[in-house]
GROMACS .gro file of C-alpha atoms in nm:
model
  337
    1UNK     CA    1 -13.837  -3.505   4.887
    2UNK     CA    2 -14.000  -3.161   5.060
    3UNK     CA    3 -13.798  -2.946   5.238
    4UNK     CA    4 -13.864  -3.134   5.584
    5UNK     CA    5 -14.036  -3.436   5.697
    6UNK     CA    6 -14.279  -3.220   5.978
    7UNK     CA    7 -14.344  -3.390   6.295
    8UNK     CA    8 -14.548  -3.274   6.559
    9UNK     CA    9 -14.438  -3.363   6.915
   10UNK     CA   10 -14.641  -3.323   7.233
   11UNK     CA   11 -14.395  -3.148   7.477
   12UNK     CA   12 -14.640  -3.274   7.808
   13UNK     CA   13 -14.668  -3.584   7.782
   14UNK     CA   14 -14.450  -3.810   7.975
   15UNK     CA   15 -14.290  -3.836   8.346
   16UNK     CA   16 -14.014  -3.638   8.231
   17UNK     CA   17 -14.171  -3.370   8.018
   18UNK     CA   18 -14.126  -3.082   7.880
   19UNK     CA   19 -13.720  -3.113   7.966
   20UNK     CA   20 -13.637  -3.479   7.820
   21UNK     CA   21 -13.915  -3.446   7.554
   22UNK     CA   22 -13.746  -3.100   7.415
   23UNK     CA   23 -13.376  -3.199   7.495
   24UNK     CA   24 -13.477  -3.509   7.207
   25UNK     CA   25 -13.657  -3.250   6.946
   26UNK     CA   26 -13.349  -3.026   6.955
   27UNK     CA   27 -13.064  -3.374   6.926
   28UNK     CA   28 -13.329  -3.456   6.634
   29UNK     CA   29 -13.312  -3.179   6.460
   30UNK     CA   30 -12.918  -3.113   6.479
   31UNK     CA   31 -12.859  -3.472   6.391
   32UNK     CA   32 -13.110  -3.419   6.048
   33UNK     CA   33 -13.110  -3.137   5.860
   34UNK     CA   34 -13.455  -3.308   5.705
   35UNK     CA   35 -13.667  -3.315   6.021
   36UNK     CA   36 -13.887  -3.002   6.139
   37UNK     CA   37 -14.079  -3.041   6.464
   38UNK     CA   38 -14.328  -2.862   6.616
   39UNK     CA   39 -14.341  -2.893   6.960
   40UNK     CA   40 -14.718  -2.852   7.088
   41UNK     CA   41 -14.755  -2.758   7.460
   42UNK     CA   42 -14.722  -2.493   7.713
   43UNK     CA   43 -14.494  -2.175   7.520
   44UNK     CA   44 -14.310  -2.010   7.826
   45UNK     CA   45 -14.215  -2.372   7.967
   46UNK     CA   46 -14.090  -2.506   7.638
   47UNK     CA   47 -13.866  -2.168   7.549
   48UNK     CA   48 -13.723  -2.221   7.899
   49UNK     CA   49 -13.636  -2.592   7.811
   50UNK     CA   50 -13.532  -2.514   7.414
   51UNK     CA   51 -13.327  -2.174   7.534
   52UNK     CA   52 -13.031  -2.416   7.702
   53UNK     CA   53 -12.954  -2.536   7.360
   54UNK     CA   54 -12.811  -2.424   7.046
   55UNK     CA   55 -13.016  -2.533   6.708
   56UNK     CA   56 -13.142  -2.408   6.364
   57UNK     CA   57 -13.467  -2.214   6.474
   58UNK     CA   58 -13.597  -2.288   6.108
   59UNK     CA   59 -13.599  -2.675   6.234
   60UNK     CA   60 -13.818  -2.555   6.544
   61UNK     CA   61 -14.145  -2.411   6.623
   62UNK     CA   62 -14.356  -2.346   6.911
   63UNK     CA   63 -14.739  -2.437   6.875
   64UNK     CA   64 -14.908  -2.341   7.224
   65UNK     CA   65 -15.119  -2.571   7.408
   66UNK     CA   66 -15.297  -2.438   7.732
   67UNK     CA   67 -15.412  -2.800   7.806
   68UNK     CA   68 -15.253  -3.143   7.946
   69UNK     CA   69 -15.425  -3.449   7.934
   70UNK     CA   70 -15.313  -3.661   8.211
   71UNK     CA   71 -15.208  -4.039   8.216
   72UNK     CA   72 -15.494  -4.141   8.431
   73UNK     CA   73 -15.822  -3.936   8.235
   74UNK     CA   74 -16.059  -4.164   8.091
   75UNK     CA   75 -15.927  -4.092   7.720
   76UNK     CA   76 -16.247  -4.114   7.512
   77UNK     CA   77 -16.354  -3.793   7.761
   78UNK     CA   78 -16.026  -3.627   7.752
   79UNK     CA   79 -16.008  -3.575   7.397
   80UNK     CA   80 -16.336  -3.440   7.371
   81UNK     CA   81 -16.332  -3.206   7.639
   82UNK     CA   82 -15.936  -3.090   7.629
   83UNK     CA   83 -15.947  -2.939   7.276
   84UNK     CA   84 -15.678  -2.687   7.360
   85UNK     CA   85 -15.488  -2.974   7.527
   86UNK     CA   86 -15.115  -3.030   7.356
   87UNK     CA   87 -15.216  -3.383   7.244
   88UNK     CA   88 -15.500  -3.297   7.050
   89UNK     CA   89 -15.292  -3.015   6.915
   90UNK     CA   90 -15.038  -3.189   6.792
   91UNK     CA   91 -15.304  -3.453   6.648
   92UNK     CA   92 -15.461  -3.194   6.438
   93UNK     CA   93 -15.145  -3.092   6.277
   94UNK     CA   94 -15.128  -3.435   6.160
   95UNK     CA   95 -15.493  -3.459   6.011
   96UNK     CA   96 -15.461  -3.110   5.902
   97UNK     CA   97 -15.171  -3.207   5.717
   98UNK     CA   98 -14.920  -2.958   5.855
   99UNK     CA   99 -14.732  -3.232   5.966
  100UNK     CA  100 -14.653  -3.576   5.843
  101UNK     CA  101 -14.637  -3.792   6.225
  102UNK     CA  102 -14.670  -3.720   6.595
  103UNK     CA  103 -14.460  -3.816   6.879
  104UNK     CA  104 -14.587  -3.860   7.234
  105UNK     CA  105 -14.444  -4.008   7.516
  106UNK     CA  106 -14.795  -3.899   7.714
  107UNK     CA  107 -15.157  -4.055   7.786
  108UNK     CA  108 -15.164  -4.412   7.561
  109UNK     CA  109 -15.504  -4.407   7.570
  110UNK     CA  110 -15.568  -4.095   7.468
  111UNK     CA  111 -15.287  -4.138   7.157
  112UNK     CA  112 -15.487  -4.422   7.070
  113UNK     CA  113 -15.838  -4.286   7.054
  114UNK     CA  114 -15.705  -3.934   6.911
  115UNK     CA  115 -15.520  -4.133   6.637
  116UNK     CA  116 -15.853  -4.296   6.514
  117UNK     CA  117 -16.096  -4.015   6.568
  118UNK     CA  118 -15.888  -3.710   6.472
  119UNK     CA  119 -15.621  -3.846   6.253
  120UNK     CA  120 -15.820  -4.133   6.129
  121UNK     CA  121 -15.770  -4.516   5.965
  122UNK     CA  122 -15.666  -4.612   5.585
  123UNK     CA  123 -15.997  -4.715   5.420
  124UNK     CA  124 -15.998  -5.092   5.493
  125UNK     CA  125 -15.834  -5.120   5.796
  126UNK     CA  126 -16.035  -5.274   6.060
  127UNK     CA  127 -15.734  -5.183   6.373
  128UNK     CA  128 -15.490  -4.997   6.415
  129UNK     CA  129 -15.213  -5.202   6.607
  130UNK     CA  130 -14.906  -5.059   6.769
  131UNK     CA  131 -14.587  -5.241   6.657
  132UNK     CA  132 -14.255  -5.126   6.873
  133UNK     CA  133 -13.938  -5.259   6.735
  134UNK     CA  134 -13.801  -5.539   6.981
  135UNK     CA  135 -13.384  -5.610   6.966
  136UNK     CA  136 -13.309  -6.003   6.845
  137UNK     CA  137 -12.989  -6.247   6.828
  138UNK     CA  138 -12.993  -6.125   6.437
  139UNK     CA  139 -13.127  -5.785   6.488
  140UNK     CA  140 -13.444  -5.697   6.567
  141UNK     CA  141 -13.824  -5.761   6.552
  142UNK     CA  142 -14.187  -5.595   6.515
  143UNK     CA  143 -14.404  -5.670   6.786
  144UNK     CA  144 -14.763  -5.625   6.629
  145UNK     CA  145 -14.986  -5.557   6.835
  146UNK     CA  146 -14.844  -5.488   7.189
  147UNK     CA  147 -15.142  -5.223   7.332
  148UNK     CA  148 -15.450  -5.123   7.122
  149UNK     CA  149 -15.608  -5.419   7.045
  150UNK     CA  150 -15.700  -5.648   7.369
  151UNK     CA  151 -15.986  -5.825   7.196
  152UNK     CA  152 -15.867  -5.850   6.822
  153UNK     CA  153 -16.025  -6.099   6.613
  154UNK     CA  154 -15.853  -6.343   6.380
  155UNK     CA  155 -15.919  -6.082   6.046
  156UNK     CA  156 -15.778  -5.835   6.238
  157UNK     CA  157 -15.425  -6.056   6.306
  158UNK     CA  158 -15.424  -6.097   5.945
  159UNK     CA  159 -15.409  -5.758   5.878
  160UNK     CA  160 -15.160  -5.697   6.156
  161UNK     CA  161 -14.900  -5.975   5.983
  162UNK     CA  162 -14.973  -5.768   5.653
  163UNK     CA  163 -14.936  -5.371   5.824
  164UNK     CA  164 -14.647  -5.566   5.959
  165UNK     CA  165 -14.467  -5.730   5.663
  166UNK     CA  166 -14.496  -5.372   5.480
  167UNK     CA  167 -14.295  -5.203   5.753
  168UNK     CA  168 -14.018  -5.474   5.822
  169UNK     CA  169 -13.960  -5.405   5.423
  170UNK     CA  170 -14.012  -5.072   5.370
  171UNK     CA  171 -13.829  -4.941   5.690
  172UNK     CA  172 -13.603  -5.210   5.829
  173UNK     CA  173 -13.515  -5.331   5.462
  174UNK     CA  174 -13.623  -5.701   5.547
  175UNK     CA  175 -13.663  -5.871   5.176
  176UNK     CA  176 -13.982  -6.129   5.251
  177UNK     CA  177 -13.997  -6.118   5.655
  178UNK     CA  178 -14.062  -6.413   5.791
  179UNK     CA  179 -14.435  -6.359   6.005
  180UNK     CA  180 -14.526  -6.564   6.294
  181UNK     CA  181 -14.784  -6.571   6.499
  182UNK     CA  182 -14.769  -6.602   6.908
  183UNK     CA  183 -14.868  -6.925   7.018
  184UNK     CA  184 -14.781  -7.170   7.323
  185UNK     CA  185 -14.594  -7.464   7.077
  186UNK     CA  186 -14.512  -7.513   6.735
  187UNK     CA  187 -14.807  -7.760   6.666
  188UNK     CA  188 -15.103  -7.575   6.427
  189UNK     CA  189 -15.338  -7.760   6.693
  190UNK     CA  190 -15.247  -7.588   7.004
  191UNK     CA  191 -15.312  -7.246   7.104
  192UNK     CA  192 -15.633  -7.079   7.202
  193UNK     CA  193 -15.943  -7.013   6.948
  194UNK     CA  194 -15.774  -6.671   6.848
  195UNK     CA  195 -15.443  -6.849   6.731
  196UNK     CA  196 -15.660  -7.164   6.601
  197UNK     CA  197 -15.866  -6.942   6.368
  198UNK     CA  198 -15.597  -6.733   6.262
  199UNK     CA  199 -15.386  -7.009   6.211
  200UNK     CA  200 -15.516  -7.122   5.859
  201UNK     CA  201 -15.590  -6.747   5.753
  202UNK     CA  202 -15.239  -6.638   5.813
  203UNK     CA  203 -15.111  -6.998   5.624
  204UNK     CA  204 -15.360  -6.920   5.347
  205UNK     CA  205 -15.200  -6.552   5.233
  206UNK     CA  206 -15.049  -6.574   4.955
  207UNK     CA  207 -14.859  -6.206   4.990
  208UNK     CA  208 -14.691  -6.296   5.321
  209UNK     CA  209 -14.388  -6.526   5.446
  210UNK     CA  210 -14.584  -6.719   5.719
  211UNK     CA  211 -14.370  -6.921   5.899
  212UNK     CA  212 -14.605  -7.120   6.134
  213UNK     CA  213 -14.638  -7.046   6.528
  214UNK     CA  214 -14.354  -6.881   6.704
  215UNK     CA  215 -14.285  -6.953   7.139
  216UNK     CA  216 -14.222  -6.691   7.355
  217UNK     CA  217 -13.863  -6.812   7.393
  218UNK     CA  218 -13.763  -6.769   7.014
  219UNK     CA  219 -13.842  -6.431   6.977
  220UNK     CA  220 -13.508  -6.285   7.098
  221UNK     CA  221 -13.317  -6.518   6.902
  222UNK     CA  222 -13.477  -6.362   6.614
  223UNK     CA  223 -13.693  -6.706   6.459
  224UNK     CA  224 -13.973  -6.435   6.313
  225UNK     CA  225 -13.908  -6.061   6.161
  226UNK     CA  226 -14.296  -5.992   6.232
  227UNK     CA  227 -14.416  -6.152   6.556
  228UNK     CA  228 -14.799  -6.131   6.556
  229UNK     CA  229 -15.042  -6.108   6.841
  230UNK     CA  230 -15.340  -5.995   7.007
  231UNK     CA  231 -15.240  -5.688   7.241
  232UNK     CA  232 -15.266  -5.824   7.583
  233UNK     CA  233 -14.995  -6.066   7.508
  234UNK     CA  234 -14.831  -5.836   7.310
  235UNK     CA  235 -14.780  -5.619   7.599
  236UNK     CA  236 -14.707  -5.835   7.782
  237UNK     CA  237 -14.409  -5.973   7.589
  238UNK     CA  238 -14.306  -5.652   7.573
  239UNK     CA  239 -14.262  -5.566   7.921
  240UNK     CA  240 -14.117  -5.927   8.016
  241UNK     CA  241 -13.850  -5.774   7.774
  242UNK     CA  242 -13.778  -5.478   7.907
  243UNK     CA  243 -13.777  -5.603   8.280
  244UNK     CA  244 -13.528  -5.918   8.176
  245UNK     CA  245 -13.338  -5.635   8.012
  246UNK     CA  246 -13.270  -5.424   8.264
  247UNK     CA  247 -13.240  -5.675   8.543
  248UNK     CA  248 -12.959  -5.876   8.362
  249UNK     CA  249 -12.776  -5.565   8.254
  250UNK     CA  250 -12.786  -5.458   8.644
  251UNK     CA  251 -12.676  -5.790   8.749
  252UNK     CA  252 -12.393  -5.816   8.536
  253UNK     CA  253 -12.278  -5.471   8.661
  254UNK     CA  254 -12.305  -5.609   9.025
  255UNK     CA  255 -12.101  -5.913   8.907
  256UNK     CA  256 -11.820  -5.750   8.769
  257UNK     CA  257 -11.772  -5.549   9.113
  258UNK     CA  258 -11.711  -5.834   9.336
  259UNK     CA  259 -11.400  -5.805   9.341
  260UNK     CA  260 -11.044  -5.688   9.224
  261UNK     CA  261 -11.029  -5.975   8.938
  262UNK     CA  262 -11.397  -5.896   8.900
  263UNK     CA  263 -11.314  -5.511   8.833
  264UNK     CA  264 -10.981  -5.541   8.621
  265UNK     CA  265 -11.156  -5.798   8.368
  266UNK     CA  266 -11.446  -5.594   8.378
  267UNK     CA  267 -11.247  -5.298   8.185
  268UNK     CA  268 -11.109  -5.523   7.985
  269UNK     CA  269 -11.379  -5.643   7.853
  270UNK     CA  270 -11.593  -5.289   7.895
  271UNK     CA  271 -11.586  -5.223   7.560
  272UNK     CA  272 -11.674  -5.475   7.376
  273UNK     CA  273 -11.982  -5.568   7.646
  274UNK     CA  274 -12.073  -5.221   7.595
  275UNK     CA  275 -12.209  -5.252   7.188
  276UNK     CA  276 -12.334  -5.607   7.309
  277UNK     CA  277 -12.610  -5.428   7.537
  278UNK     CA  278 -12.691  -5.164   7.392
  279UNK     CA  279 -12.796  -5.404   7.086
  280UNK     CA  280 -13.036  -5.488   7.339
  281UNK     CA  281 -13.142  -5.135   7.442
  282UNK     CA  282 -13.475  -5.059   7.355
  283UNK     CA  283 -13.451  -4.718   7.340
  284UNK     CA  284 -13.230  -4.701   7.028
  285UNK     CA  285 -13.540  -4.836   6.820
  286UNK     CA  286 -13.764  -4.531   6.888
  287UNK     CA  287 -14.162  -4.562   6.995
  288UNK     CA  288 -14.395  -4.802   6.822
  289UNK     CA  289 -14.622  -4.675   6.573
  290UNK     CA  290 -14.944  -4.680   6.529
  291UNK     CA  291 -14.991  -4.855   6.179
  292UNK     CA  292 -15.292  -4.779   5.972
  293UNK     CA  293 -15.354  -4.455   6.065
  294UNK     CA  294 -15.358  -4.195   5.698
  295UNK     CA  295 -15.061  -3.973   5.897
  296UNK     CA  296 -14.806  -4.127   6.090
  297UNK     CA  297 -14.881  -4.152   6.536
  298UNK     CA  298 -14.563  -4.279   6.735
  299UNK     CA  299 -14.612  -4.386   7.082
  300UNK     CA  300 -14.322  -4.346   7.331
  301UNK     CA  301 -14.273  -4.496   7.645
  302UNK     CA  302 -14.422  -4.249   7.909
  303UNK     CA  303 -14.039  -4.263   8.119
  304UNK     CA  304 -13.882  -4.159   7.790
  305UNK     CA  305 -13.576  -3.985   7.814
  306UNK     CA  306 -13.439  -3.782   7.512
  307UNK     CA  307 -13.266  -4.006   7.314
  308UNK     CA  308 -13.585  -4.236   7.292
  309UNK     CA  309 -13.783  -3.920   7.174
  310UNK     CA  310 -13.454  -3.814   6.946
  311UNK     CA  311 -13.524  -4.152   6.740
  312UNK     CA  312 -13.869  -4.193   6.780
  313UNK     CA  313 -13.868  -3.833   6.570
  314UNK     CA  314 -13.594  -3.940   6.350
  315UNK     CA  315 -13.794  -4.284   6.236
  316UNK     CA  316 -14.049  -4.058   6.092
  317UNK     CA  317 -13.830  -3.962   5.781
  318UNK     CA  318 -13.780  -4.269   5.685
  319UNK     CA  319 -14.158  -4.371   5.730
  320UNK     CA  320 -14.214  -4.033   5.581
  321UNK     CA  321 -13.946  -4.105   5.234
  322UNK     CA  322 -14.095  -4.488   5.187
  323UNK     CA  323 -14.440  -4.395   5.170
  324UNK     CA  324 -14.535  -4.644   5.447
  325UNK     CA  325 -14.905  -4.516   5.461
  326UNK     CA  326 -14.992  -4.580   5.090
  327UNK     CA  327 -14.838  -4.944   5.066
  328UNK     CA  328 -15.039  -5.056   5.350
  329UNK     CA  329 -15.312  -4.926   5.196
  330UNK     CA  330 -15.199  -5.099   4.829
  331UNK     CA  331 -15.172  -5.406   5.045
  332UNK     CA  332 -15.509  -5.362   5.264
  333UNK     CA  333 -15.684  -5.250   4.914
  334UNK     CA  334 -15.572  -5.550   4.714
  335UNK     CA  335 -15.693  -5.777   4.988
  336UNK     CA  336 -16.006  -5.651   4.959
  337UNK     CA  337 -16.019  -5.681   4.558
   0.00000   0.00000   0.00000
């Protein structure tokens, strides 16, 4: 392995950037003596942030960005015109090859369009889908595609289940994950013409584990390691997730406050609740990447606070050490042979 698994993070992006964003480069960094990142942005307001902390400098550097490309720019537009800005910056390291992945927690749709036009996709692959990690009864889940692709067509699915299947393995260590694809019921006939034409495709391949059609309500108890979709009910799903998430964990809190009983059981039993949620904290999984890209683009959420970024940075090395880009292009290349 090189010295350092390089990783370029944008320091704007995000509702609470540059201070969460460089708070999570510097915990990455002193909890991996592997990871290097280069934090593209604005210099003077990213040595303020990095001069509170104590780190190996060799780990750090400082490229300078005089641009930010805001959440709400038409992104197409914004990466054209904001060349200086410190998303397109930190893309460029990545298709320069001074860095292996990129980390923002800034404009999606300008990660999205600067991942396929400046980084750029494996030969073969029609679209690049993002794929978060989701938590499950027995662990957790890809979600693929939960943003970039609203109108995906059934060849594009396939290759999501495929992308997919090569992560779960590679990454997560999943020996043949089970793939299922989003549907309303478990029936092959139901579903709209998407699922219906994927359907047969997905049942057809003979270098996946397709399991059939997977409900909404089985995904947290973990029926499917790759749960396949088009993006608009991939995001969806996602967001149901998060919102259930944090309005049971809130709700529990308010329970155990009712009263005395209410309080004493509640430290009692503080503890062991504890690990139980955060098994369902979404932040301990990292961003979702952007699969089929030829470097490695990690989208954060844009509230991010540093210990989101600190593993979205650390999941690079291991992307980085399996070689993730080259077996989905083994996988995408055989499919076409």
């Amino acid at each position: 392995m090189a010295e350092f698994v390089n990783v370029a993070v944008d320091a704007m992006g995000g509702d609470n950037a540059p201070l969460e964003i460089v708070k999570g480069a510097v915990d990455a960094v002193n909890e991996s003596s592997h990871v290097k990142v280069y934090l593209t942005g604005q210099e003077d307001a990213i040595r303020s942030e990095l001069a509170k902390y104590t780190y190996n400098s060799n780990q750090v550097e400082i490229v300078h960005a005089t641009e930010v490309i805001e959440t709400a720019e038409p992104p197409v537009m914004a990466i054209r015109k904001k060349k200086d800005s410190s998303i397109v910056k930190a893309l460029n390291l990545v298709k320069d090859g001074v860095c292996d992945a990129y980390v923002s927690a800034g404009s999606t749709g300008a990660t999205l369009v600067g991942g396929q036009v400046i980084v750029g996709r494996i030969k073969g692959v029609e679209r690049p889908p993002l794929a978060p990690l989701i938590p499950t009864e027995k662990g957790c889940a890809l979600l693929i595609d939960c943003g970039a692709n609203v109108d995906a067509r059934p060849s594009h699915l396939v290759q999501f289940a495929k992308m997919g299947s090569v992560y779960m393995e590679s990454v997560m260590g999943v020996k043949n994950p089970k793939v299922g694809i989003v549907n309303i019921g478990a029936e092959e006939e139901k579903g709209n013409a998407l699922v219906k034409e994927t359907f047969p495709l997905l049942k057809n391949c003979p270098d996946i584990h397709f399991i059939g059609s997977i409900e909404a309500r089985d995904i947290p108890a973990g029926y499917a390691d790759v749960v396949v979709c088009e993006a608009f009910v991939g995001n969806v799903i996602l967001k149901m997730y998060e919102g259930v998430g944090a309005t049971l964990i809130k709700k529990v809190k308010e329970g155990m406050m009712t009263s005395l009983r209410s309080k004493i059981g509640a430290l009692l039993v503080k503890p062991a609740l504890k690990n139980t949620l955060k098994a369902f904290d979404l932040e301990q999984y990292g961003g979702a990447p952007m699969l089929g890209l030829k470097g490695l683009v990690v989208k954060t959420h844009g509230s991010s606070n540093s210990v989101e970024i600190k593993n979205s940075i650390l999941q690079c090395i291991t992307f980085t050490e399996q070689n993730i880009n080259q077996k989905i292009k083994d996988k995408i290349t055989m499919e076409e042979n």
